[in-house]
Coordinates of C-alpha atoms and ligand atoms in Angstrom, one line a residue:
M1 CA 31.6 -3.4 -98.9
S2 CA 34.9 -2.1 -97.4
S3 CA 36.2 -3.2 -94.1
S4 CA 35.8 0.3 -92.5
H5 CA 32.2 0.4 -93.8
L6 CA 31.6 -2.9 -92.1
E7 CA 33.2 -1.6 -88.9
Q8 CA 30.9 1.4 -89.0
N9 CA 28.0 -0.9 -89.6
H10 CA 29.0 -3.0 -86.6
I11 CA 29.0 0.1 -84.4
D12 CA 25.5 1.0 -85.5
Q13 CA 24.4 -2.5 -85.0
D14 CA 26.0 -2.7 -81.6
E15 CA 24.0 0.3 -80.4
F16 CA 20.9 -1.5 -81.5
I17 CA 22.2 -4.7 -80.0
Q18 CA 22.8 -3.0 -76.7
K19 CA 19.1 -2.2 -76.7
A20 CA 17.8 -5.4 -78.1
G21 CA 20.6 -7.7 -77.0
K22 CA 19.4 -10.2 -79.6
I23 CA 21.2 -9.4 -82.9
G24 CA 24.8 -9.7 -84.0
T25 CA 26.4 -9.1 -87.4
F26 CA 29.2 -11.1 -89.0
E27 CA 31.3 -11.3 -92.1
W28 CA 32.8 -14.5 -93.3
D29 CA 35.7 -14.1 -95.8
L30 CA 35.7 -17.4 -97.7
V31 CA 38.9 -16.7 -99.6
K32 CA 40.9 -16.1 -96.4
G33 CA 38.8 -18.4 -94.3
I34 CA 38.4 -15.7 -91.6
S35 CA 35.4 -14.4 -89.9
T36 CA 34.8 -11.0 -88.2
W37 CA 31.9 -10.1 -86.1
S38 CA 30.3 -7.4 -84.0
K39 CA 30.3 -7.3 -80.2
G40 CA 26.6 -8.2 -80.1
F41 CA 27.4 -11.4 -82.1
E42 CA 29.5 -12.8 -79.3
A43 CA 26.7 -12.2 -76.8
L44 CA 24.5 -14.4 -78.8
Y45 CA 26.9 -17.2 -78.1
G46 CA 27.2 -16.5 -74.4
F47 CA 30.6 -14.7 -74.6
P48 CA 31.6 -11.3 -73.3
N49 CA 32.9 -8.8 -75.8
G50 CA 36.1 -10.2 -77.2
G51 CA 35.6 -13.4 -75.4
F52 CA 35.1 -15.6 -78.4
K53 CA 38.5 -16.1 -80.0
G54 CA 37.5 -18.2 -83.0
K55 CA 38.3 -16.6 -86.3
N56 CA 37.2 -19.4 -88.6
S57 CA 34.2 -21.5 -89.2
V58 CA 35.7 -24.5 -87.5
E59 CA 35.9 -22.7 -84.2
W60 CA 32.4 -21.3 -84.6
S61 CA 30.9 -24.7 -85.5
K62 CA 32.1 -26.1 -82.1
L63 CA 29.5 -23.9 -80.5
L64 CA 26.6 -25.6 -82.4
H65 CA 24.3 -28.0 -80.8
P66 CA 25.6 -31.5 -81.8
E67 CA 22.2 -32.4 -83.3
D68 CA 22.2 -29.3 -85.5
K69 CA 25.8 -29.5 -86.9
K70 CA 25.0 -31.6 -89.9
K71 CA 21.9 -29.5 -90.7
V72 CA 23.9 -26.3 -90.6
A73 CA 26.8 -27.7 -92.7
D74 CA 24.4 -29.1 -95.3
A75 CA 22.4 -25.9 -95.6
T76 CA 25.5 -23.8 -95.8
A77 CA 27.2 -26.0 -98.5
Y78 CA 24.0 -26.0 -100.5
G79 CA 23.5 -22.2 -100.1
L80 CA 27.1 -21.4 -101.1
K81 CA 26.7 -23.5 -104.2
H82 CA 23.2 -22.6 -105.4
E83 CA 21.8 -19.6 -103.6
N84 CA 22.3 -15.9 -103.0
E85 CA 21.1 -16.0 -99.4
L86 CA 21.4 -18.2 -96.3
N87 CA 18.5 -18.7 -94.0
I88 CA 19.2 -21.2 -91.3
E89 CA 17.8 -21.9 -87.8
F90 CA 19.9 -23.8 -85.3
R91 CA 20.8 -24.2 -81.7
V92 CA 24.0 -23.2 -79.9
I93 CA 25.4 -24.2 -76.6
W94 CA 26.7 -21.5 -74.4
P95 CA 29.8 -21.9 -72.3
D96 CA 27.5 -22.4 -69.3
K97 CA 25.9 -25.3 -71.2
S98 CA 22.5 -23.6 -71.7
V99 CA 20.9 -24.1 -75.1
H100 CA 19.8 -21.1 -77.3
H101 CA 18.0 -20.9 -80.6
L102 CA 19.6 -18.7 -83.3
M103 CA 18.7 -17.8 -86.8
T104 CA 21.1 -16.8 -89.6
R105 CA 20.1 -14.4 -92.3
A106 CA 23.0 -13.7 -94.7
K107 CA 23.8 -12.5 -98.2
I108 CA 26.3 -14.4 -100.3
V109 CA 28.7 -12.3 -102.4
R110 CA 30.1 -13.9 -105.5
N111 CA 33.0 -13.0 -107.8
A112 CA 32.8 -12.6 -111.5
K113 CA 33.1 -16.4 -111.9
K114 CA 30.0 -16.8 -109.6
K115 CA 32.1 -18.3 -106.9
A116 CA 31.0 -17.4 -103.4
I117 CA 33.7 -15.3 -101.8
R118 CA 32.1 -13.7 -98.8
V119 CA 29.0 -14.1 -96.6
I120 CA 27.7 -11.0 -94.8
G121 CA 24.8 -11.4 -92.4
V122 CA 23.2 -11.3 -89.0
N123 CA 22.5 -13.8 -86.3
I124 CA 19.3 -13.3 -84.4
D125 CA 18.4 -14.9 -81.1
I126 CA 15.0 -16.6 -81.6
T127 CA 15.0 -18.5 -78.3
E128 CA 11.9 -16.6 -77.0
R129 CA 10.0 -17.3 -80.2
K130 CA 11.0 -20.9 -80.1
Q131 CA 9.9 -21.1 -76.5
V132 CA 6.5 -19.7 -77.3
E133 CA 6.2 -22.2 -80.1
S134 CA 7.2 -25.0 -77.7
N135 CA 4.8 -23.8 -75.1
L136 CA 1.9 -23.7 -77.5
S137 CA 2.7 -27.1 -78.9
Y138 CA 3.1 -28.5 -75.3
L139 CA -0.3 -27.0 -74.4
A140 CA -1.9 -28.6 -77.4
Q141 CA -0.4 -32.0 -76.6
V142 CA -1.4 -31.7 -73.0
S143 CA -5.0 -31.1 -73.9
K144 CA -5.0 -34.1 -76.2
V145 CA -3.4 -36.4 -73.7
L146 CA -5.7 -35.2 -70.9
S147 CA -8.8 -35.9 -72.9
S148 CA -7.6 -39.2 -74.2
S149 CA -8.4 -41.2 -71.1
L150 CA -10.1 -41.0 -67.7
D151 CA -7.2 -42.7 -66.0
Y152 CA -5.5 -39.5 -64.7
N153 CA -2.6 -41.3 -63.2
K154 CA -1.7 -42.3 -66.7
T155 CA -2.5 -39.0 -68.4
L156 CA -0.6 -36.9 -65.8
K157 CA 2.5 -39.1 -66.3
A158 CA 2.2 -38.4 -70.0
V159 CA 1.9 -34.7 -69.3
A160 CA 5.1 -34.8 -67.3
D161 CA 6.9 -36.8 -70.0
L162 CA 5.8 -34.3 -72.7
G163 CA 7.3 -31.4 -70.7
V164 CA 10.9 -32.5 -71.2
P165 CA 13.2 -31.3 -72.6
E166 CA 11.3 -28.4 -74.3
I167 CA 9.5 -27.0 -71.3
A168 CA 11.7 -28.3 -68.5
D169 CA 14.7 -30.3 -67.7
W170 CA 12.7 -31.9 -64.9
C171 CA 8.9 -32.2 -64.7
A172 CA 7.1 -33.8 -61.7
V173 CA 3.5 -34.3 -60.6
D174 CA 2.8 -34.8 -56.9
M175 CA -0.7 -35.6 -55.5
L176 CA -2.1 -35.3 -52.1
T177 CA -3.3 -38.7 -50.8
A178 CA -6.5 -39.2 -48.8
D179 CA -4.4 -39.3 -45.6
N180 CA -2.8 -36.0 -46.6
Q181 CA 0.6 -37.4 -47.6
I182 CA 2.5 -36.3 -50.7
H183 CA 2.6 -39.0 -53.4
R184 CA 4.9 -38.5 -56.3
L185 CA 2.9 -39.6 -59.2
A186 CA 5.3 -38.8 -62.0
V187 CA 8.8 -37.5 -62.6
A188 CA 10.4 -37.0 -66.0
H189 CA 13.8 -36.1 -67.2
I190 CA 15.4 -36.6 -70.6
D191 CA 17.9 -39.0 -69.0
P192 CA 16.3 -42.2 -67.7
K193 CA 19.1 -42.7 -65.2
K194 CA 18.3 -39.4 -63.6
V195 CA 14.6 -40.4 -63.4
K196 CA 15.6 -43.5 -61.5
W197 CA 17.8 -41.6 -59.2
A198 CA 15.1 -39.0 -58.5
I199 CA 12.6 -41.8 -57.7
E200 CA 15.0 -43.4 -55.3
L201 CA 15.7 -40.1 -53.7
N202 CA 12.1 -39.4 -53.3
K203 CA 11.5 -42.8 -51.6
K204 CA 14.5 -42.3 -49.3
D205 CA 13.7 -38.7 -48.4
P206 CA 10.1 -38.0 -49.2
P207 CA 8.9 -34.4 -49.0
D208 CA 7.3 -33.7 -45.6
I209 CA 3.8 -32.1 -45.8
N210 CA 4.5 -30.4 -42.4
D211 CA 7.7 -28.8 -43.5
E212 CA 6.5 -25.3 -44.1
T213 CA 9.8 -24.1 -45.6
N214 CA 9.4 -26.5 -48.5
G215 CA 8.0 -24.9 -51.6
L216 CA 6.0 -28.0 -52.6
T217 CA 4.3 -28.0 -49.2
K218 CA 3.2 -24.4 -49.7
V219 CA 1.8 -25.4 -53.1
L220 CA 0.0 -28.4 -51.7
T221 CA -1.3 -27.0 -48.4
K222 CA -2.0 -23.4 -49.3
G223 CA -2.5 -23.7 -53.1
E224 CA 0.2 -21.0 -53.6
T225 CA 2.1 -21.0 -56.9
Q226 CA 5.9 -21.0 -56.3
F227 CA 7.8 -19.1 -59.0
Y228 CA 11.6 -18.8 -58.8
P229 CA 12.8 -17.5 -62.1
V230 CA 16.4 -17.5 -60.9
I231 CA 17.8 -19.8 -58.3
T232 CA 21.0 -18.6 -56.6
D233 CA 23.4 -20.4 -54.4
E234 CA 22.3 -18.2 -51.5
M235 CA 18.8 -19.4 -52.0
L236 CA 19.9 -23.0 -51.9
V237 CA 21.9 -22.3 -48.7
A238 CA 18.9 -20.6 -47.1
S239 CA 16.5 -23.3 -47.9
A240 CA 18.7 -26.4 -47.2
R241 CA 17.7 -28.5 -44.2
D242 CA 21.3 -29.6 -43.6
E243 CA 24.6 -30.1 -45.2
E244 CA 23.6 -33.2 -47.1
H245 CA 20.5 -31.6 -48.4
L246 CA 22.5 -28.6 -49.6
K247 CA 25.0 -30.9 -51.4
L248 CA 22.1 -32.6 -53.1
A249 CA 20.5 -29.3 -54.1
R250 CA 23.8 -28.1 -55.6
K251 CA 24.2 -31.4 -57.4
L252 CA 20.8 -30.8 -59.1
Q253 CA 22.1 -27.5 -60.5
L254 CA 18.7 -25.9 -60.1
S255 CA 18.5 -22.8 -62.2
S256 CA 14.8 -21.9 -62.4
V257 CA 11.6 -23.4 -60.9
M258 CA 7.8 -23.1 -61.3
M259 CA 5.5 -25.1 -59.0
L260 CA 1.8 -24.9 -59.6
P261 CA -1.1 -26.2 -57.6
I262 CA -3.7 -28.4 -59.2
I263 CA -6.9 -27.0 -57.6
I264 CA -10.3 -28.6 -57.6
Q265 CA -13.2 -26.7 -56.0
D266 CA -10.9 -24.3 -54.2
K267 CA -8.8 -27.1 -52.7
P268 CA -5.3 -28.1 -53.9
V269 CA -5.2 -31.8 -54.8
G270 CA -1.8 -31.9 -56.3
A271 CA 1.1 -30.0 -57.8
I272 CA 2.9 -29.9 -61.1
S273 CA 6.5 -28.7 -61.1
F274 CA 8.7 -27.5 -64.0
I275 CA 12.4 -27.2 -63.3
Y276 CA 15.3 -26.0 -65.4
S277 CA 18.6 -27.3 -64.1
E278 CA 21.5 -28.4 -66.3
S279 CA 20.3 -26.4 -69.4
G280 CA 20.6 -23.3 -67.3
R281 CA 17.5 -21.8 -68.8
K282 CA 15.3 -19.4 -66.9
Y283 CA 11.5 -19.3 -66.8
T284 CA 9.7 -16.1 -67.8
Q285 CA 6.3 -14.7 -66.9
A286 CA 5.1 -16.2 -70.3
D287 CA 6.2 -19.7 -69.2
L288 CA 4.4 -19.2 -65.9
T289 CA 1.2 -18.4 -67.8
V290 CA 1.5 -21.6 -69.8
A291 CA 2.3 -23.7 -66.7
Q292 CA -0.8 -22.2 -65.0
E293 CA -2.9 -23.2 -68.0
V294 CA -1.5 -26.8 -67.8
A295 CA -2.3 -27.0 -64.1
A296 CA -5.9 -25.7 -64.8
R297 CA -6.4 -28.3 -67.5
A298 CA -5.0 -31.1 -65.4
A299 CA -7.4 -30.0 -62.6
L300 CA -10.3 -30.2 -65.0
A301 CA -9.3 -33.6 -66.2
I302 CA -9.0 -35.0 -62.7
H303 CA -12.3 -33.5 -61.7
N304 CA -14.0 -35.0 -64.7
A305 CA -12.4 -38.4 -64.0
R306 CA -13.5 -38.3 -60.4
L307 CA -17.1 -37.3 -61.3
F308 CA -17.2 -40.2 -63.7
T309 CA -16.0 -42.6 -61.1
E310 CA -18.6 -41.3 -58.6
S311 CA -21.4 -41.6 -61.2
Q312 CA -20.3 -45.1 -62.0
K313 CA -20.5 -45.9 -58.3
A314 CA -24.0 -44.3 -58.1
V315 CA -25.1 -46.4 -61.0
S316 CA -24.0 -49.6 -59.5
V317 CA -25.7 -48.7 -56.2
R318 CA -28.9 -48.1 -58.1
D319 CA -28.6 -51.4 -60.0
E320 CA -28.0 -53.2 -56.7
F321 CA -31.0 -51.5 -55.2
I322 CA -33.2 -52.5 -58.2
S323 CA -32.0 -56.0 -58.0
V324 CA -32.7 -56.4 -54.3
A325 CA -36.0 -54.5 -54.4
S326 CA -37.4 -56.5 -57.3
H327 CA -36.5 -59.7 -55.6
E328 CA -38.2 -58.7 -52.4
L329 CA -41.3 -57.5 -54.3
K330 CA -41.7 -60.6 -56.4
T331 CA -42.6 -63.0 -53.5
P332 CA -45.6 -61.1 -52.0
V333 CA -46.9 -60.2 -55.4
T334 CA -46.9 -63.8 -56.5
S335 CA -48.8 -64.9 -53.4
L336 CA -51.2 -62.0 -53.9
K337 CA -51.9 -63.2 -57.4
M338 CA -52.4 -66.8 -56.2
Y339 CA -54.9 -65.8 -53.5
T340 CA -56.8 -63.5 -55.8
Q341 CA -57.2 -66.4 -58.2
V342 CA -58.4 -68.7 -55.4
I343 CA -61.0 -66.1 -54.3
L344 CA -62.1 -65.5 -57.9
E345 CA -62.6 -69.2 -58.4
Q346 CA -64.6 -69.5 -55.2
M347 CA -66.8 -66.5 -56.1
K348 CA -67.4 -68.0 -59.5
R349 CA -68.4 -71.3 -57.9
K350 CA -70.7 -69.6 -55.4
G351 CA -72.2 -67.4 -58.2
E352 CA -71.3 -64.2 -56.3
D353 CA -71.3 -62.2 -59.6
Q354 CA -71.0 -58.7 -58.0
M355 CA -67.6 -59.7 -56.6
I356 CA -66.2 -61.1 -59.8
I357 CA -65.8 -57.8 -61.7
P358 CA -63.7 -56.0 -58.9
L359 CA -61.7 -59.2 -58.4
K360 CA -61.0 -59.4 -62.1
K361 CA -59.8 -55.8 -62.1
M362 CA -57.7 -56.6 -59.1
E363 CA -56.2 -59.5 -61.0
T364 CA -55.4 -57.2 -64.0
Q365 CA -53.6 -54.8 -61.8
I366 CA -51.7 -57.6 -60.1
N367 CA -50.7 -58.8 -63.6
K368 CA -49.4 -55.3 -64.5
L369 CA -47.4 -55.2 -61.3
T370 CA -46.0 -58.7 -62.0
L371 CA -44.9 -57.5 -65.4
L372 CA -43.2 -54.5 -63.9
I373 CA -41.4 -56.5 -61.3
D374 CA -40.3 -59.0 -63.9
D375 CA -38.9 -56.2 -66.0
L376 CA -37.0 -54.9 -63.1
L377 CA -35.7 -58.4 -62.3
N378 CA -34.7 -59.0 -65.9
I379 CA -32.9 -55.7 -66.2
S380 CA -30.7 -56.4 -63.2
K381 CA -30.0 -59.9 -64.5
L382 CA -29.2 -58.5 -67.9
Q383 CA -26.7 -56.1 -66.3
L384 CA -25.0 -59.0 -64.6
G385 CA -25.2 -61.2 -67.8
K386 CA -27.4 -63.6 -65.8
L387 CA -30.5 -63.6 -67.9
E388 CA -31.1 -67.2 -68.8
F389 CA -32.3 -68.5 -72.2
H390 CA -33.7 -71.9 -72.9
E391 CA -33.6 -72.3 -76.6
E392 CA -35.4 -74.8 -78.9
F393 CA -37.2 -74.8 -82.2
F394 CA -40.7 -73.5 -81.6
D395 CA -43.8 -72.3 -83.5
L396 CA -43.6 -68.6 -83.4
Q397 CA -47.1 -68.1 -84.9
E398 CA -48.5 -70.0 -81.9
V399 CA -46.6 -67.9 -79.5
V400 CA -47.9 -64.7 -81.2
V401 CA -51.5 -65.9 -81.1
D402 CA -51.3 -66.9 -77.4
T403 CA -49.7 -63.7 -76.4
I404 CA -52.3 -61.6 -78.3
E405 CA -55.0 -63.6 -76.5
S406 CA -53.5 -62.9 -73.1
V407 CA -52.9 -59.2 -73.8
Q408 CA -56.4 -58.8 -75.3
A409 CA -57.9 -60.2 -72.1
S410 CA -57.0 -57.1 -70.3
S411 CA -57.9 -54.6 -73.0
I412 CA -61.4 -53.7 -73.8
Q413 CA -60.9 -50.6 -76.0
H414 CA -58.4 -52.1 -78.5
K415 CA -59.0 -54.9 -80.8
I416 CA -55.8 -56.8 -81.6
T417 CA -55.8 -58.5 -85.0
I418 CA -53.2 -60.8 -86.7
K419 CA -52.3 -60.9 -90.3
G420 CA -50.1 -63.3 -92.2
T421 CA -48.7 -66.8 -91.5
L422 CA -45.4 -68.5 -90.8
T423 CA -44.4 -71.7 -92.5
K424 CA -41.3 -72.6 -90.4
K425 CA -40.3 -72.9 -86.8
V426 CA -37.8 -70.5 -85.3
W427 CA -34.9 -71.1 -83.0
G428 CA -35.0 -69.4 -79.6
D429 CA -36.5 -69.0 -76.1
K430 CA -40.3 -68.9 -76.6
Y431 CA -40.9 -67.3 -73.2
R432 CA -38.5 -64.5 -73.8
I433 CA -39.9 -63.9 -77.3
A434 CA -43.4 -63.9 -75.8
Q435 CA -42.1 -61.3 -73.4
V436 CA -41.0 -59.1 -76.3
I437 CA -44.4 -59.4 -78.0
T438 CA -46.2 -58.7 -74.8
N439 CA -44.1 -55.6 -74.4
L440 CA -44.7 -54.3 -77.9
L441 CA -48.4 -55.0 -77.6
T442 CA -48.9 -53.3 -74.2
N443 CA -46.9 -50.3 -75.5
A444 CA -49.1 -50.2 -78.6
I445 CA -52.2 -50.1 -76.4
K446 CA -50.7 -47.8 -73.8
Y447 CA -49.5 -45.2 -76.3
S448 CA -52.6 -45.1 -78.5
P449 CA -55.3 -44.0 -76.0
E450 CA -57.6 -42.6 -78.8
A451 CA -57.3 -45.6 -81.1
H452 CA -59.3 -48.8 -81.2
K453 CA -57.0 -51.3 -83.0
V454 CA -53.6 -52.8 -83.0
V455 CA -52.4 -54.9 -86.0
V456 CA -49.8 -57.6 -85.8
H457 CA -48.2 -58.7 -89.0
V458 CA -46.5 -62.1 -89.2
G459 CA -44.2 -62.6 -92.2
E460 CA -41.0 -64.2 -93.3
T461 CA -37.9 -63.6 -95.5
K462 CA -35.5 -66.2 -96.6
H463 CA -33.7 -66.5 -93.3
N464 CA -35.9 -64.7 -90.8
A465 CA -39.4 -64.6 -89.4
E466 CA -40.6 -61.0 -89.1
I467 CA -43.1 -59.8 -86.5
T468 CA -44.6 -56.3 -86.8
V469 CA -46.8 -54.6 -84.2
Q470 CA -48.6 -51.6 -85.6
D471 CA -50.5 -49.0 -83.6
Y472 CA -52.4 -45.8 -84.5
G473 CA -51.3 -43.8 -81.4
I474 CA -49.2 -40.8 -80.4
G475 CA -46.2 -41.8 -82.5
I476 CA -42.5 -41.1 -81.8
T477 CA -40.3 -38.3 -83.3
K478 CA -37.2 -39.2 -85.3
E479 CA -35.0 -37.9 -82.6
Q480 CA -36.7 -40.0 -79.9
Q481 CA -36.7 -43.1 -82.1
K482 CA -32.9 -43.2 -81.7
K483 CA -33.1 -43.4 -78.0
I484 CA -36.1 -45.5 -77.0
F485 CA -34.2 -48.8 -76.9
T486 CA -31.8 -47.5 -74.3
R487 CA -32.1 -48.3 -70.7
F488 CA -34.4 -46.0 -68.6
Y489 CA -35.2 -43.8 -71.6
R490 CA -38.6 -42.3 -71.5
V491 CA -39.9 -39.7 -73.8
S492 CA -40.2 -36.5 -71.8
G493 CA -42.8 -33.8 -72.0
P494 CA -46.3 -33.2 -70.6
E495 CA -47.9 -35.8 -72.9
A496 CA -45.4 -38.5 -71.9
R497 CA -46.2 -37.9 -68.2
T498 CA -49.7 -39.2 -68.6
F499 CA -48.3 -42.7 -69.5
P500 CA -47.0 -44.9 -66.7
G501 CA -43.7 -46.8 -67.2
L502 CA -40.1 -47.3 -66.3
G503 CA -38.4 -47.0 -69.7
I504 CA -37.0 -50.4 -69.6
G505 CA -39.4 -52.6 -71.6
L506 CA -37.9 -51.8 -75.0
Y507 CA -34.4 -52.0 -73.7
I508 CA -35.0 -55.6 -72.4
S509 CA -36.9 -56.5 -75.7
S510 CA -34.0 -55.2 -77.8
E511 CA -31.5 -57.2 -75.7
I512 CA -33.6 -60.4 -76.0
V513 CA -33.9 -59.9 -79.8
R514 CA -30.1 -59.2 -80.1
R515 CA -29.4 -62.4 -78.1
H516 CA -31.5 -64.2 -80.7
H517 CA -29.4 -62.7 -83.5
G518 CA -32.4 -60.8 -84.6
K519 CA -33.0 -57.1 -85.2
I520 CA -35.6 -54.7 -83.8
D521 CA -36.5 -51.3 -85.1
V522 CA -39.2 -48.8 -85.2
K523 CA -40.9 -46.7 -87.9
S524 CA -43.1 -44.0 -86.7
I525 CA -44.8 -40.7 -87.5
K526 CA -45.5 -38.3 -84.7
G527 CA -49.3 -38.2 -84.2
K528 CA -50.0 -41.0 -86.6
G529 CA -48.7 -44.2 -84.9
S530 CA -45.8 -46.5 -84.7
K531 CA -44.7 -49.8 -86.2
F532 CA -42.2 -51.9 -84.2
C533 CA -40.7 -54.8 -86.2
F534 CA -38.4 -57.5 -85.0
T535 CA -36.8 -60.5 -86.7
M536 CA -35.9 -64.1 -85.6
P537 CA -33.7 -66.4 -87.5
F538 CA -35.1 -69.8 -88.6
T539 CA -31.8 -71.6 -88.2
K540 CA -30.1 -72.5 -84.9
Q541 CA -27.6 -69.8 -83.8
T542 CA -24.5 -70.1 -81.7
H543 CA -24.0 -67.5 -79.0
E544 CA -21.2 -65.1 -78.7
Ligands
ADP1 P1 -42.1 -47.5 -70.9 O1 -42.2 -48.4 -69.6 O2 -41.8 -46.1 -70.6 O3 -43.2 -47.8 -71.8 P2 -40.4 -48.7 -72.9 O4 -38.9 -49.0 -72.8 O5 -41.3 -49.8 -73.3 O6 -40.7 -48.0 -71.5 O7 -40.5 -47.5 -73.9 C1 -39.6 -46.4 -73.9 C2 -40.3 -45.2 -74.4 O8 -40.6 -45.3 -75.8 C3 -41.6 -44.9 -73.8 O9 -41.5 -44.2 -72.6 C4 -42.4 -44.2 -74.8 O10 -42.1 -42.8 -74.8 C5 -41.8 -44.7 -76.2 N1 -42.7 -45.7 -76.8 C6 -42.6 -47.0 -76.7 N2 -43.5 -47.6 -77.5 C7 -44.3 -46.7 -78.0 C8 -45.4 -46.7 -78.9 N3 -45.9 -47.8 -79.4 N4 -45.9 -45.4 -79.3 C9 -45.3 -44.3 -78.8 N5 -44.3 -44.3 -78.0 C10 -43.7 -45.4 -77.6

């Protein structure tokens, strides 16, 4: 390619560059060590036409970002040796210190001896594309961070840190406190010294929520986004409170600012600010869209975290209520039970048979009430880790027989039978284990209204005793089987509504069995019946 040809080419390119402003051609004569370039090429490096005086690669390489110098030198050296083309991406620093991304696409011309003698190519400004890539990767990281924890103080700090230096030179998060003050939650800059300085400055001269000229105040009080793509010195002068403030603003070298409200249920709760300063970069409409998305995701994360905290509080209020109510109910029900027994005894002695049947029914109902209250008491103790266990070696078979007897006493329809025997004693709290068996038996009766029998199997493996309670009732679907041991879970649906209960018996039973180092599970076929099985170790266990 002749030099005049190249000139002509430059002129055509320049017309194109005028329009696009993003491409410049160059020719590098390796024999003479001289480079020539088009006007547009200089613009890519932040120089006016004819402003860049360098004629050789040494001058040119001074414009490269320090972190990319080696990469460019290595890729060029390799290309000149082994390739016919150069394809390199790198950053350059303009005279105004701003950073831009460029890409080189060049042909390598070789002489007859295959030695590279000339490189002819284009430089293309890819800053915008790089920015879009950074924006998208930032957004992806923000989503990940925000969903990683419910501690939004922590996650918002991480969001600010992730913003620099790709998305901003400065990134800050400010929150409105309950007493309507501005609390700077996070501030990030690539230079830790500057972060420290900004924190001190914020403490010394905190932004005033009543200062309506302040952009941050507008964001926090009115929920208005503040977008200043270009900050001029006139703008700084106009917005400065006083001389000192102006000096400070100038020192910050603000060049472009976006401040977005974090809005929850139509109310601003905080703001996230992205600032370009020393890099001299300018925010575009596309950057604003990304920042708005970040603010929206932050809002959602904060909202979720607050809802979670509120629901936690509601749960602890409920637990507290259950604990107090069950305590208060226990005393009158205990004396009711005692007086009923006294009257029943008297009636028996006097032979007043017509009173005995209703009194017995009354006693059965009081027993049910007592069990319910006990369950409630136990559950609140379990929550607080205060459920006591008095362990010893005991005869489990005996406990099973006694428990069956007492449950059988209040059930006429079902006949409870026992199969199998145990040869060894088990280690545990016999009253708690009786509670588990009672629970399984009463459930077996309750959930098999059409059946007439419940079978209890007693068996053993090498290390464990195994108790199985089998009924022929309504059964439990596979899906529900996974949930029935959780607190307050009750099978829903019209059928379930006919059975009274609180959904805590199996939860308590499973906790008791777990504390005994045993296992509890269920096998069931809907409509056919259920088989609940739990194990108890024969040897003494130490607690966790
Ligand atoms: P509840 O007080 O509701 O009986 P549980 O914790 O004892 O509470 O049981 C939880 C749920 O498991 C019950 O609501 C019921 O739907 C189901 N369930 C428990 N035992 C049986 C059983 N033997 N047959 C069918 N469903 C059962």
